[in-house]
Coordinates of C-alpha atoms and ligand atoms in Angstrom, one line a residue:
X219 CA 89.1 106.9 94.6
X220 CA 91.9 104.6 93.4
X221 CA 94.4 107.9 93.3
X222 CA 93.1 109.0 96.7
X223 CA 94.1 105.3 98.5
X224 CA 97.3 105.6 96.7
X225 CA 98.1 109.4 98.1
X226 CA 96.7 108.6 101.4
X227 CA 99.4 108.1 103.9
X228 CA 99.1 104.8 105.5
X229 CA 100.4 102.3 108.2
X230 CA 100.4 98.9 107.9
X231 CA 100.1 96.9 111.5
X232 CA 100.1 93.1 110.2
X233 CA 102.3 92.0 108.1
X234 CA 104.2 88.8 108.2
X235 CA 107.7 89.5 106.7
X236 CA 107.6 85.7 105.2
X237 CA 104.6 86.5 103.4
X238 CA 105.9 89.0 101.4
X239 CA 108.3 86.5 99.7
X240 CA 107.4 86.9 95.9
X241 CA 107.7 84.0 94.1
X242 CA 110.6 86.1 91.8
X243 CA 112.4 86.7 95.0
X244 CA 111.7 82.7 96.0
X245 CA 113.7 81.9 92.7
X246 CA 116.3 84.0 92.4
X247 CA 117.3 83.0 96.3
X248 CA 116.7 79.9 95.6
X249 CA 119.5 79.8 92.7
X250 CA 121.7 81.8 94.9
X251 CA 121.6 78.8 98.0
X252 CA 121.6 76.0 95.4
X253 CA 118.2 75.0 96.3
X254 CA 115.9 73.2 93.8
X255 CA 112.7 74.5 93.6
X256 CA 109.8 71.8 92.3
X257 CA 108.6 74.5 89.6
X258 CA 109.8 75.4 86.5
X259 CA 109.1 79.2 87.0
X260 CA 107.7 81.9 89.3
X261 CA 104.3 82.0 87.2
X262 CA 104.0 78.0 88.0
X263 CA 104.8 78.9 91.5
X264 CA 102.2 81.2 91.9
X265 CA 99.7 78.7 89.9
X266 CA 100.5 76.0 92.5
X267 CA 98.9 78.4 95.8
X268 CA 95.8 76.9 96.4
X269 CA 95.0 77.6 100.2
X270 CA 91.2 77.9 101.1
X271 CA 92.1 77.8 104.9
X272 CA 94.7 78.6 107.4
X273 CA 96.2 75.4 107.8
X274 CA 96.4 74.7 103.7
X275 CA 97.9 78.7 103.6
X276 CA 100.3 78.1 106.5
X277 CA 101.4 74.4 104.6
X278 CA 102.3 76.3 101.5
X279 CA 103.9 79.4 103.7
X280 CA 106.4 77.6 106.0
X281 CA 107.4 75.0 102.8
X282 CA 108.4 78.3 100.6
X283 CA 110.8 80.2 103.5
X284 CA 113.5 76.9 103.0
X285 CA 115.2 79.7 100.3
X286 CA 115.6 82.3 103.2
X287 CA 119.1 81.3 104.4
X288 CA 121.7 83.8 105.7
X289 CA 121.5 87.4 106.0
X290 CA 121.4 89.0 103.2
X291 CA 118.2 86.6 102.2
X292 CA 116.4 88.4 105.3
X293 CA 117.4 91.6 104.2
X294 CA 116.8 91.4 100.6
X295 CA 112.8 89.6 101.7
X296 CA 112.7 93.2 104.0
X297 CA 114.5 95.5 101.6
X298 CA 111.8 94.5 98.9
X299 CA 108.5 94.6 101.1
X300 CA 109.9 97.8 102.4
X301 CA 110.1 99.3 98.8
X302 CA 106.8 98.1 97.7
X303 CA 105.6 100.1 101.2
X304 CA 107.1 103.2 100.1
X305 CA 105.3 103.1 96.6
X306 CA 102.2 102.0 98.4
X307 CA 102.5 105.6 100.8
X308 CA 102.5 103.5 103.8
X309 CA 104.5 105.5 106.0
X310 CA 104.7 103.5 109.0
X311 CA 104.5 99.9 109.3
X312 CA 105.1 97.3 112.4
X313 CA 106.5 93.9 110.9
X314 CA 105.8 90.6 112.3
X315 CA 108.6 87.6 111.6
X316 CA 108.5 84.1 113.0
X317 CA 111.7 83.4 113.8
X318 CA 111.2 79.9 115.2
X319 CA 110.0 78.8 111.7
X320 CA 114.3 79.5 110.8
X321 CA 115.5 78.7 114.2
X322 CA 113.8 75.2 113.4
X323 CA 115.3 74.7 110.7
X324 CA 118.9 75.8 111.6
X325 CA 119.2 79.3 110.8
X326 CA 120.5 81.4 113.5
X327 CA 118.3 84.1 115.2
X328 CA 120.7 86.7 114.6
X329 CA 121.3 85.5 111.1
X330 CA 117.6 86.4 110.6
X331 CA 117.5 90.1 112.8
X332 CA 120.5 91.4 111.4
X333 CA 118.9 90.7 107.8
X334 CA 115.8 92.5 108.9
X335 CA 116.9 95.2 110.9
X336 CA 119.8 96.2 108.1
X337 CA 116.7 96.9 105.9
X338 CA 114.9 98.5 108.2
X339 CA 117.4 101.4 109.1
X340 CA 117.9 101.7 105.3
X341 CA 114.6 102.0 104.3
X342 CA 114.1 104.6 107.3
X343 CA 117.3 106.6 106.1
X344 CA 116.4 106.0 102.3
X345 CA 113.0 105.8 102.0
X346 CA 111.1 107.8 105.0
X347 CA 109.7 104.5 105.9
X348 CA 109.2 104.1 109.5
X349 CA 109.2 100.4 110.9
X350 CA 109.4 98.4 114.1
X351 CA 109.8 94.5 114.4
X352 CA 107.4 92.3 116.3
X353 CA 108.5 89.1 117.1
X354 CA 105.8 85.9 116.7
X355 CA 105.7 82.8 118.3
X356 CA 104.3 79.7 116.4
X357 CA 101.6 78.5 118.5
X358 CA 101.5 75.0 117.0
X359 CA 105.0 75.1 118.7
X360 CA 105.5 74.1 122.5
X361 CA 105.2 76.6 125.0
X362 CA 109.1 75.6 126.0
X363 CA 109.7 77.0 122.5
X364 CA 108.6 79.8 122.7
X365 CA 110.4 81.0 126.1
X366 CA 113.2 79.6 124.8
X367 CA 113.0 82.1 122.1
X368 CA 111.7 85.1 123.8
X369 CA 115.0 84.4 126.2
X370 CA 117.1 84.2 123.1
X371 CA 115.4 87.4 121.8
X372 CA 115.8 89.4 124.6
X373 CA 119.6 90.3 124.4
X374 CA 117.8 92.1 121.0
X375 CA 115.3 93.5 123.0
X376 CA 116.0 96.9 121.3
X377 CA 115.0 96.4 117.8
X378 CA 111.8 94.7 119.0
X379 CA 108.5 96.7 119.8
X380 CA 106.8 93.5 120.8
X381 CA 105.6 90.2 120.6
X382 CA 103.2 88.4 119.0
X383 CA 101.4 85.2 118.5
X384 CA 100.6 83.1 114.6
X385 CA 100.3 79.9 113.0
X386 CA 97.9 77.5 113.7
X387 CA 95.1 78.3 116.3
X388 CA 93.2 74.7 116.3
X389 CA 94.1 73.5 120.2
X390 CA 96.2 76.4 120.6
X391 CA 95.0 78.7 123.0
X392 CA 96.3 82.1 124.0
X393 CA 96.4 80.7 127.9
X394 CA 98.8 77.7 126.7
X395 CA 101.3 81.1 126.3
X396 CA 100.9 83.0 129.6
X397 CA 104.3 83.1 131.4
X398 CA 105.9 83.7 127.9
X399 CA 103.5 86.8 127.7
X400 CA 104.1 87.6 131.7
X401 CA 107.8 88.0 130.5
X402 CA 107.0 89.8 127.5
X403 CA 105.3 92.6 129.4
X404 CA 107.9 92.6 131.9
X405 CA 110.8 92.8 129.5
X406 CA 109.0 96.1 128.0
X407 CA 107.6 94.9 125.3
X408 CA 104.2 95.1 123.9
X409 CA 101.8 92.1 123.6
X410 CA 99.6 91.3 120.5
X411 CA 97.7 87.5 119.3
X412 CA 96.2 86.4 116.6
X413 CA 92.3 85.7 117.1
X414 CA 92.2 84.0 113.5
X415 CA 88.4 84.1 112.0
X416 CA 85.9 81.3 112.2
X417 CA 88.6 79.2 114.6
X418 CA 87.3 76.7 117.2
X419 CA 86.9 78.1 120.3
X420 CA 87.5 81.9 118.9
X421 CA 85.6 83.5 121.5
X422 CA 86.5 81.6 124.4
X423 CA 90.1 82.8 123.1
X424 CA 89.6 86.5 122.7
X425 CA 88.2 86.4 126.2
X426 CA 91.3 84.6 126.8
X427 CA 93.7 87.4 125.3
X428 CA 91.4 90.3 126.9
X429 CA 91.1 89.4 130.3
X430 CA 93.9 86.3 130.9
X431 CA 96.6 87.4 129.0
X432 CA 96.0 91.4 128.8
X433 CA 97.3 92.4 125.3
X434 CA 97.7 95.7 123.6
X435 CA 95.7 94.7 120.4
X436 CA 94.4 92.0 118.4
X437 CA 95.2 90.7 115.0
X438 CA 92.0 89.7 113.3
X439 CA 89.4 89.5 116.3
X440 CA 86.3 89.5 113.8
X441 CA 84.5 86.8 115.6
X442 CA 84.1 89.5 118.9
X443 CA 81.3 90.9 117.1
X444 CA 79.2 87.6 118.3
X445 CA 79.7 89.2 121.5
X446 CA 78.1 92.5 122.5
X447 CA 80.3 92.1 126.0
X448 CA 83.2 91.4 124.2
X449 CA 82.9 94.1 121.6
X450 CA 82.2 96.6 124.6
X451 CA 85.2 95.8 126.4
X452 CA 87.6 96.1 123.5
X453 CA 86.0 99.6 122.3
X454 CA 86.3 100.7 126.3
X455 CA 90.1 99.9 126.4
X456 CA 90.7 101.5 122.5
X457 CA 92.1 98.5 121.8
X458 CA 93.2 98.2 117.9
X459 CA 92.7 95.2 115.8
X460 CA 94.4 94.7 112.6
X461 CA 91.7 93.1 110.0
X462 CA 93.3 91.7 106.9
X463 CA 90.1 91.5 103.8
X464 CA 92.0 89.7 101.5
X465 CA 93.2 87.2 103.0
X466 CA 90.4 86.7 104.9
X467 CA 88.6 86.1 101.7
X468 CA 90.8 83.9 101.1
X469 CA 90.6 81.7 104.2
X470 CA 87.4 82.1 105.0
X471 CA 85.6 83.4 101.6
X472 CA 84.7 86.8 103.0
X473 CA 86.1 90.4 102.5
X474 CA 84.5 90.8 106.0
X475 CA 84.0 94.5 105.1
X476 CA 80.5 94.0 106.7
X477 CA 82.0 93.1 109.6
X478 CA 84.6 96.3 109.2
X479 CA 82.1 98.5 109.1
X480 CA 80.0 97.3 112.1
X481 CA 82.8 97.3 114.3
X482 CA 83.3 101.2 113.1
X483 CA 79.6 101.4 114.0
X484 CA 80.8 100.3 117.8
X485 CA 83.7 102.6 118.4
X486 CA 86.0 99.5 118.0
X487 CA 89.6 100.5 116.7
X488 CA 89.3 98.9 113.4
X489 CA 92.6 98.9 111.0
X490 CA 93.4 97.5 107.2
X491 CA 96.1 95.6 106.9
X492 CA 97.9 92.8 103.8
X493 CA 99.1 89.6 106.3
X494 CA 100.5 87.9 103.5
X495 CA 100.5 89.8 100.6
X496 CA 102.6 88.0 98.2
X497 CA 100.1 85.0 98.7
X498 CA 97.0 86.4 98.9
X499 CA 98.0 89.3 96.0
X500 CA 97.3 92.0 97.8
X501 CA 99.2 94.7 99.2
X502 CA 97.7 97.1 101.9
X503 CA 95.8 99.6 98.7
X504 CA 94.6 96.6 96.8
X505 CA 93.1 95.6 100.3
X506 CA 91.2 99.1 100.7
X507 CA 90.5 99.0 97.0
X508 CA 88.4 96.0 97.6
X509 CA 86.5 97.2 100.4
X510 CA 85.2 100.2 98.4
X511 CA 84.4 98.2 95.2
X512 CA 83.4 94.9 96.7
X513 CA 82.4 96.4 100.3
X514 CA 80.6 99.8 99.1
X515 CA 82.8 101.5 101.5
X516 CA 82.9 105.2 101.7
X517 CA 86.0 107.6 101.5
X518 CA 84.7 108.5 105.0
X519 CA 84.8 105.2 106.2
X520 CA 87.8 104.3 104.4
X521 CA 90.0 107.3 105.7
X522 CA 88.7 106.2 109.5
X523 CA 90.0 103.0 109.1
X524 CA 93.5 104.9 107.8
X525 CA 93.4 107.1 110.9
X526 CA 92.7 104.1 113.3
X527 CA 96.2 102.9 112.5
X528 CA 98.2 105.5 113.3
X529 CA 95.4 106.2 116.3
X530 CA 96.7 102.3 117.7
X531 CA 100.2 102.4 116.5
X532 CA 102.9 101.6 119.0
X533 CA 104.6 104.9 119.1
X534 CA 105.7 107.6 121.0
X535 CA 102.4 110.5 120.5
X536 CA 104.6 112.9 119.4
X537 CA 105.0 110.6 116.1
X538 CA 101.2 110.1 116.2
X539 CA 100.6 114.0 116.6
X540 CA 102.8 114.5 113.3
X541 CA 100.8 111.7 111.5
X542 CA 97.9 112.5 112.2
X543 CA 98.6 116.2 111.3
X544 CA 99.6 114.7 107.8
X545 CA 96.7 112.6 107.5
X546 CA 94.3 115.3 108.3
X547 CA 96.1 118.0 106.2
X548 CA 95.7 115.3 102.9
X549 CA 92.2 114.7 103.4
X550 CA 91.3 118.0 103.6
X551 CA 93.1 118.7 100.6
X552 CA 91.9 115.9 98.7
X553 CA 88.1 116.9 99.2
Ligands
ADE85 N1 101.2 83.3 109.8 C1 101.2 84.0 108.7 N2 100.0 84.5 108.3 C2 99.2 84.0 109.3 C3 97.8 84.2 109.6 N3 97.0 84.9 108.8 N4 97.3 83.6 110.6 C4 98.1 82.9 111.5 N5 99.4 82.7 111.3 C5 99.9 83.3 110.2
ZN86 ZN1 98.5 87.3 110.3

């Protein structure tokens, strides 16, 4: 089974480009930019990540990206994630990056989408990895902020496929972000928010994203399956949502494969995807891996999970139609 997740051909729908920063990669930038790191090596790095929540992961997240500092730092944090797609067989991935958490701290938004972008066009020349860029707004940031970025985006409006919506959710509803979604939409691009698991108010905010702000798909979105109403209006529109085990195991101590496999059960357009996979140590197989040791999942259910992504991706369905074709052709081969 372990040889069959590795040959499958994949996408990978949520992914935060920050949290793919090894701790290797944190060091070696971080002697480039003369910055001292407060560890001796990358191993006591990795031995000081001890998140058991969102907020204590997002803490530890936003501290670690003060290495990321011109461009070739965004493109070498890309370039790498993109290489460890390509041995992973994810063929097509959409990457989110939060570019207020740079912007905040004086690094120039173009500094930060050239980096990205440059890796990008490699990796697609290069590798045969297919990307697009989703841009996230921090949602612990003012709603000001984030227009203020979209606005700043826009003359980039090209590389981006969409927008989306992170950090902290506590207080931080979808609705607090309407007009910068309105503008979103209008502008072309396609809308996505995080519905974080086991958050206060969670369902009051998927109602919010479903019938308020309108989106294209939801990242996470576990907690609909407390509503039947809920559930039926996401399977009804084919709406995706991009569940990430791992690292919900790690912020809320369940694999939710359960979960997974009941909203398979209800049509719902269930995907598998890594978040943050240099902190949670798990890239997108290692995440499928444990949801058929740990979950008893089934190559069945495990390749409808695979198909779901490229059945939700944002591209054109002549793409889709050739993936899908791929897809199909490996698993019939494979059995
Ligand atoms: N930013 C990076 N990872 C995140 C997550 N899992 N939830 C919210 N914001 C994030
Ligand atoms: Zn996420």
């Amino acid at each position: 089974m372990s040889g069959f997740i590795q040959r499958l051909p994949k996408t990978e729908l949520h992914v935060h480009l920050e949290g793919t920063l090894e701790p290797d990669l944190s060091f070696s930038l971080a002697r480039k930019n003369g910055i001292d790191l407060p560890y001796a090596s990358p191993e006591a790095l990795l031995q000081a990540y001890d998140f058991h929540d969102l907020p204590s992961f997002l803490t530890i997240y936003y501290k670690a990206m003060n290495v990321l500092q011109d461009e070739s730092d965004f493109y070498a944090l890309t370039w790498a994630y993109l290489c460890k797609a390509k041995e992973q067989n994810i063929v097509y991935a959409e990457l989110f990056f939060d570019p207020q958490a740079h912007t905040s701290r004086g690094v120039a938004f173009d500094v930060v989408i050239r980096g990205i972008r440059r890796a990008q066009e490699q990796a697609a020349a290069e590798l045969g990895v297919e990307t697009q860029l989703i841009l996230c707004f921090l949602r612990d940031f003012s709603a000001e902020s984030a227009m203020q970025t979209l606005v700043e985006a826009l003359p980039w409006k090209h590389w981006l496929v969409g927008v989306g919506l992170d950090s902290d959710e506590k207080n931080n509803p979808p609705i607090k972000f309407s007009a910068v979604f309105a503008l979103a939409r209008a502008e072309g691009l396609k809308l996505t928010m995080h519905c974080d698991v086991n958050q206060l108010n969670t369902l009051v905010h998927i109602g919010q994203v479903l019938h308020e702000i309108g989106v294209d798909r939801i990242d996470h979105g576990i907690n609909a399956l407390e509503d039947p109403e809920l559930c039926r209006v996401i399977a009804e529109r084919g709406l995706g949502l991009t569940v990430c085990p791992v690292s919900n195991r790690f912020c809320v101590q369940d694999l939710t494969a359960t979960q997974l496999r009941q909203m398979l059960q209800l049509g719902m357009r269930a995907t598998v995807n890594s978040d943050d996979p240099a902190y949670f140590r798990a890239y997108l197989n290692e995440n499928l891996l444990a949801l058929q040791d740990e979950g008893g999942m089934t190559r069945a259910e495990i390749v409808q999970l695979v198909r779901n992504g490229f059945e939700v991706a944002w591209i054109p369905e002549e793409r889709r139609s050739h993936y899908l074709h791929a897809l199909n052709q490996y698993v019939a081969s494979a059995s």
